[in-house]
Coordinates of C-alpha atoms in Angstrom, one line a residue:
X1 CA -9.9 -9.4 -16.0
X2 CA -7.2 -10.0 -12.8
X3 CA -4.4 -7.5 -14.0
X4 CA -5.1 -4.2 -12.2
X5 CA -4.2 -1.7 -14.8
X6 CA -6.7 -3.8 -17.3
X7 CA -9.2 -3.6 -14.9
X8 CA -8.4 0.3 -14.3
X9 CA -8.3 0.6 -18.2
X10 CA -11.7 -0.9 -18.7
X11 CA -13.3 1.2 -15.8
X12 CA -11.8 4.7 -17.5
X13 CA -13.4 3.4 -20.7
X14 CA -16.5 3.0 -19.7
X15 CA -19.5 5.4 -20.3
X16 CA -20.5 7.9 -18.0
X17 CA -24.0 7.3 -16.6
X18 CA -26.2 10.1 -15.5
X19 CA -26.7 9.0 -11.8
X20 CA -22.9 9.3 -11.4
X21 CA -22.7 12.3 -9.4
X22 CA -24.7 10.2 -6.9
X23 CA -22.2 7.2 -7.3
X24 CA -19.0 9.1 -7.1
X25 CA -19.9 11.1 -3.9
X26 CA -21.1 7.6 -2.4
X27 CA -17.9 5.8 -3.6
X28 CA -16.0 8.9 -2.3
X29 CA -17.4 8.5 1.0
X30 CA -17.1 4.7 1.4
X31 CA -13.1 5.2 0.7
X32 CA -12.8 7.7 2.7
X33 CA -14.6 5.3 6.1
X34 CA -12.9 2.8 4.9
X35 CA -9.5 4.1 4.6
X36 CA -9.6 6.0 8.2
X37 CA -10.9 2.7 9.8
X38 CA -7.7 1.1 8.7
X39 CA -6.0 4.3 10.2
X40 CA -7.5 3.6 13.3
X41 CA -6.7 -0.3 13.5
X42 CA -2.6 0.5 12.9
X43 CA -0.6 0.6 16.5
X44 CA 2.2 2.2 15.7
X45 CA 3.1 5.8 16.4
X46 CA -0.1 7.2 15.6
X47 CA -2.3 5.5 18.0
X48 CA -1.1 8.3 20.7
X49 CA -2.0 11.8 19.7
X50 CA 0.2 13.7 21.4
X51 CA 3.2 11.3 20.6
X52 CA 2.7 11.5 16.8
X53 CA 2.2 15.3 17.0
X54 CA 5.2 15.8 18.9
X55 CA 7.4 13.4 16.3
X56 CA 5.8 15.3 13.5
X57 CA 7.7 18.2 14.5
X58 CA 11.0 16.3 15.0
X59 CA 11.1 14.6 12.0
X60 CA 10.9 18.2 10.0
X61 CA 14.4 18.8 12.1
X62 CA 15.9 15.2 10.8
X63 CA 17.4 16.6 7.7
X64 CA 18.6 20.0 9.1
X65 CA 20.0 18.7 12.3
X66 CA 22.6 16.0 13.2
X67 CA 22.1 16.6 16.8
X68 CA 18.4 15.9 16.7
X69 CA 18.4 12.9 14.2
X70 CA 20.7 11.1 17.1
X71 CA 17.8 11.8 18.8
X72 CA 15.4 10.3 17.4
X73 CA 16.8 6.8 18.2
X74 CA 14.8 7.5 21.6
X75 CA 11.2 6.9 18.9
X76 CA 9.9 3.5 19.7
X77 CA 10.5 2.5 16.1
X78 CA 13.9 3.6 15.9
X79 CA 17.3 1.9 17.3
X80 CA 19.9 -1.4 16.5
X81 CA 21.8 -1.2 13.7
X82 CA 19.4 0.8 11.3
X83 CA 16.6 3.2 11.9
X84 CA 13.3 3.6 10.2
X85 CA 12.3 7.4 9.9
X86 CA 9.6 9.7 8.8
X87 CA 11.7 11.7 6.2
X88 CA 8.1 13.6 4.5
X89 CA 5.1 14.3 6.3
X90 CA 2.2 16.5 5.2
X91 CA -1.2 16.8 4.6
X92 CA -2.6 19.0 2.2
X93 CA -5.5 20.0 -0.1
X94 CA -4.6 21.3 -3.5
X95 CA -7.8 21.6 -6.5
X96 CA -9.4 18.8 -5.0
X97 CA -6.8 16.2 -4.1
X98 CA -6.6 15.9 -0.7
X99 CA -2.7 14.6 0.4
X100 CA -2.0 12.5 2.9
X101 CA 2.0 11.7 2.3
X102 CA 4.1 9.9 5.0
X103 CA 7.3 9.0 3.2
X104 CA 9.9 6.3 5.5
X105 CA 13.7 6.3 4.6
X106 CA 15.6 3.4 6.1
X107 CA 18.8 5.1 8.1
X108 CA 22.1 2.9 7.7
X109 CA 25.4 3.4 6.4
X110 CA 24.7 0.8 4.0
X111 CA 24.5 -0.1 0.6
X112 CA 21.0 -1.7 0.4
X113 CA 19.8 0.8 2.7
X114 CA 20.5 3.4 0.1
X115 CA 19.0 1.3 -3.0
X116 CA 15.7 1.1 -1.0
X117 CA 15.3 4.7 -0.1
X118 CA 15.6 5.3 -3.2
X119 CA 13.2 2.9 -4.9
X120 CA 11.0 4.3 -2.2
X121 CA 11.3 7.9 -3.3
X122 CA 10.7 7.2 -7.1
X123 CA 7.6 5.3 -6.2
X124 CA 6.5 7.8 -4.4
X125 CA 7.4 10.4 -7.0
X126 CA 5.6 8.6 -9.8
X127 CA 2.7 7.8 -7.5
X128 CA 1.7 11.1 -6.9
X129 CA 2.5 12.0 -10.7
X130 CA 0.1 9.4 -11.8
X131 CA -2.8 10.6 -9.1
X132 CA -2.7 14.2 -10.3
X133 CA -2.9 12.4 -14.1
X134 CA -5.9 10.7 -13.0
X135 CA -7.7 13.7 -11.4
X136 CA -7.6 15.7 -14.3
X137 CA -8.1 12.9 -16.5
X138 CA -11.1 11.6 -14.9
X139 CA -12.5 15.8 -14.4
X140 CA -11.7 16.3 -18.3
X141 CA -14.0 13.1 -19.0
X142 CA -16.6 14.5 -17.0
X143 CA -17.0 17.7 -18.6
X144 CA -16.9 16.3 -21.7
X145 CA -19.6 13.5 -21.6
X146 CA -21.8 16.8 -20.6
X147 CA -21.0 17.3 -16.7
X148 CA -21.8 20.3 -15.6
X149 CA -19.8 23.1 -13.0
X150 CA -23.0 21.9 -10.5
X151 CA -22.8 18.5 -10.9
X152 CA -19.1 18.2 -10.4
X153 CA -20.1 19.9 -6.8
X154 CA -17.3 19.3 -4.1
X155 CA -16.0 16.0 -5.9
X156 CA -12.7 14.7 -4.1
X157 CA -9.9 12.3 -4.3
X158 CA -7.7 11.3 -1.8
X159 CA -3.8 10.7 -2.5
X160 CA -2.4 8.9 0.2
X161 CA 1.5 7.7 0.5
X162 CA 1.7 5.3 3.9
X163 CA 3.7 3.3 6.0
X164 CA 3.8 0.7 8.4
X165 CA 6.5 -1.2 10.4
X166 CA 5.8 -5.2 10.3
X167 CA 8.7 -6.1 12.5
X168 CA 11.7 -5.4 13.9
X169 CA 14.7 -6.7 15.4
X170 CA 18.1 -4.9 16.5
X171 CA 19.5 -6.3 12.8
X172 CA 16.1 -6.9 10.7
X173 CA 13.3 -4.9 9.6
X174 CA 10.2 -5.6 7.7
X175 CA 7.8 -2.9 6.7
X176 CA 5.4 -2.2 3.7
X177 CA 4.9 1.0 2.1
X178 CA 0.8 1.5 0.9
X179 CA 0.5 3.8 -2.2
X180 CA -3.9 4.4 -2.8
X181 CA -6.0 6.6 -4.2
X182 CA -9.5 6.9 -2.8
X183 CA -11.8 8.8 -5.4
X184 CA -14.8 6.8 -7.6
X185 CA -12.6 3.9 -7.6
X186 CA -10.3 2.5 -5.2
X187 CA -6.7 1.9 -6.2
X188 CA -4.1 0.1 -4.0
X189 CA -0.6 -0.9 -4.3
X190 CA 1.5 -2.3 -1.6
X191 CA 5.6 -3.0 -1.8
X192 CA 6.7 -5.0 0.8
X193 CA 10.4 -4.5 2.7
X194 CA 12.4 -7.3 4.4
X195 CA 15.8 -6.0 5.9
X196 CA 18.9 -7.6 6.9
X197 CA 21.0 -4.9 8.2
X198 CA 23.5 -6.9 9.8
X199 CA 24.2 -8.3 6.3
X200 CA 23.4 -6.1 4.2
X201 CA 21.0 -7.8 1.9
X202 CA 17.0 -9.0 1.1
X203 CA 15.7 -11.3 3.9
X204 CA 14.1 -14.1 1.5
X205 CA 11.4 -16.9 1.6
X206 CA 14.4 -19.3 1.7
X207 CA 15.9 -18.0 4.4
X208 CA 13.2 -17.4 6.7
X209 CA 11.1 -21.1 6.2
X210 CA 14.3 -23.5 4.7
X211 CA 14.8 -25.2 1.3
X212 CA 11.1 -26.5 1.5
X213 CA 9.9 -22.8 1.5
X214 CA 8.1 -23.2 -2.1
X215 CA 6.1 -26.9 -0.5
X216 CA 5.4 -25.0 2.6
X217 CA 4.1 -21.9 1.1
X218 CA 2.2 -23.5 -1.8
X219 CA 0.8 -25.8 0.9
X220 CA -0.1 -22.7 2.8
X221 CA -1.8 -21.0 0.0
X222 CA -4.3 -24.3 -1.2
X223 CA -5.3 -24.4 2.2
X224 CA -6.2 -20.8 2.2
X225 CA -8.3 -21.2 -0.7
X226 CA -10.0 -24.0 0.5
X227 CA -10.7 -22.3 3.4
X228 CA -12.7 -19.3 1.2
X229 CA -15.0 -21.5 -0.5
X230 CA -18.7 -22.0 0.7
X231 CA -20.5 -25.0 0.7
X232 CA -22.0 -24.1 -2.3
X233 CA -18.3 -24.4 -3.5
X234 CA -18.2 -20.3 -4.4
X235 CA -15.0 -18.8 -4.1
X236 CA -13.4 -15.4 -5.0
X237 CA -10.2 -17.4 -5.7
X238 CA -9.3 -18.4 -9.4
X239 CA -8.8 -21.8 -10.7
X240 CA -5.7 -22.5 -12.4
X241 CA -6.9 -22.6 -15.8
X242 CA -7.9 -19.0 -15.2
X243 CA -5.0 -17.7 -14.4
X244 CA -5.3 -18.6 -10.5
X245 CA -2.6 -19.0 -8.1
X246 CA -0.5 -22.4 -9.2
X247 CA 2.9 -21.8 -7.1
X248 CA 4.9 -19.2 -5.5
X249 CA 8.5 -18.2 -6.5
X250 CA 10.8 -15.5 -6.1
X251 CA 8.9 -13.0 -7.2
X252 CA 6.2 -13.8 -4.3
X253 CA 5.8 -11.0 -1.8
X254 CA 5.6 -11.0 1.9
X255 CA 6.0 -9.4 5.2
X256 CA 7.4 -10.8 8.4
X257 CA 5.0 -10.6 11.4
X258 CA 4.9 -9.4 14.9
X259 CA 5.2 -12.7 15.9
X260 CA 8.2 -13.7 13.3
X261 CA 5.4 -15.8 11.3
X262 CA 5.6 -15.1 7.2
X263 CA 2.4 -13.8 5.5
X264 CA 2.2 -14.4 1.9
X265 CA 0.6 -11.5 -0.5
X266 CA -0.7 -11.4 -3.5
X267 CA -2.2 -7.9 -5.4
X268 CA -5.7 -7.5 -6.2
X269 CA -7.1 -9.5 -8.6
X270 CA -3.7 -11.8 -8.9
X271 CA -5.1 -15.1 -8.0
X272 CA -8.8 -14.0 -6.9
X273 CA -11.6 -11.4 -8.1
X274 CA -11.1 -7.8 -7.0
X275 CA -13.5 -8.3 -4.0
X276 CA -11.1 -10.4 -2.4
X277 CA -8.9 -7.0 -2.1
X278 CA -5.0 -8.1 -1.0
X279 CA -4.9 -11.5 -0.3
X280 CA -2.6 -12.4 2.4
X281 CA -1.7 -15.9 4.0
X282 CA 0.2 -16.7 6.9
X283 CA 2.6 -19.5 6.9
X284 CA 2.5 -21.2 10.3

């Protein structure tokens, strides 16, 4: 079971036990540690206090104000040809969903940099749609399978819209934008952006490693897996008669690092079991 929304499917179909409340508030609380301890790793913006407060204000200005969006080109992540903003901030609590929504918009006079905010937005949009669906789908189950007003208790979910800047160069950004929910069940989905301002187009695997770029990566990728699997020869990784990795191709997504090295990754439970989480490899 490696496709997500079979595996989601086969979780909402299964019967509720009568230890759950105990379960859900655990799972809630493991989310939510595990989700601010990635908070706490990130180095961008956020890791000053008094910084991000103060660009929290001036990014509710951006849209208002064409003073202070020139600006904001003094923000560390901001500047070249292009500039990545916070366009939405806000954190909220509404019938037990807490919101945590930091929306970027790409700012260029561009083409591409219009397709992407707005493929950005809708995913967004239908994101948050789909948490509030599951919410009350999940509540209505409860109730129905005999849950009770003090059994539900103080049961939350977290809705959280992120983002983070990978690299950037005066012409080229890459950056990934995390859409999660954080309730019984963890769901992630990542969708990765690699910018050529200067040109106006996708940055791809071809013209960041060469024409080898498929060898290279798929080289990259069996040596990964070798590298997961125990003595005992466990891995996490599927073989390729079940539906394991066997190449990369266009499709493939990836994020440019720091550095300018290429990083591979592949959705849970796409090549390995869902323990394995997002599987990324680096391709030196």
């Amino acid at each position: 079971m490696k496709d997500f929304h079979e595996a989601r499917e086969y979780y909402m179909a299964t019967p509720i036990p009568e230890e759950l409340a105990d379960r859900v508030q655990a799972g809630i609380r493991q989310g939510k540690r595990e989700y601010r301890a990635a908070r706490r790793r990130r180095s961008l913006w956020r890791s000053l206090s008094a910084a991000a407060a103060c660009f929290v204000v001036l990014v509710g200005t951006l849209n208002l104000s064409a003073t202070a969006a020139a600006a904001a080109a003094d923000v560390p992540v901001l500047g070249g040809l292009f500039q990545v903003l916070t366009v939405r901030h806000y954190e909220t609590a509404e019938d037990g969903v807490n919101y945590q929504v930091t929306v970027p918009e790409v700012e260029n006079d561009s083409a591409l940099a219009d397709q992407v905010n707005a493929a950005i937005q809708a995913r967004v949009d239908a994101h948050l749609e789909k948490a509030r669906r599951d919410w009350e789908e999940y509540r209505e189950a409860f109730f129905a399978t005999g849950g009770t007003e003090e059994e539900w208790g103080g049961r939350e979910m977290d809705v959280i819209v992120d983002y983070e800047v990978k690299r950037r160069t005066d012409t080229q950004v890459s950056f990934v934008v995390t859409l999660a929910e954080g309730w019984v069940a963890s769901m992630q989905e990542q969708y990765y952006y690699n910018l050529d301002l200067a040109e106006d187009r996708d940055l791809t695997l071809r013209d960041l490693l060469g024409d080898d770029w498929t060898a290279r990566c798929n080289d990259a990728v069996k040596t990964y897996i070798a590298g997961q699997t125990d003595a005992d020869g466990f891995s996490y990784f599927f073989g390729p008669d079940e539906g394991g990795f066997t190449t990369v191709d266009e499709t493939t997504t990836f994020y440019i690092r720091e550095d300018g090295a290429v990083v591979l990754t592949f959705p849970k439970y796409a090549i390995a079991a869902g323990a394995a989480g997002i599987v990324e490899v680096p391709v030196e």
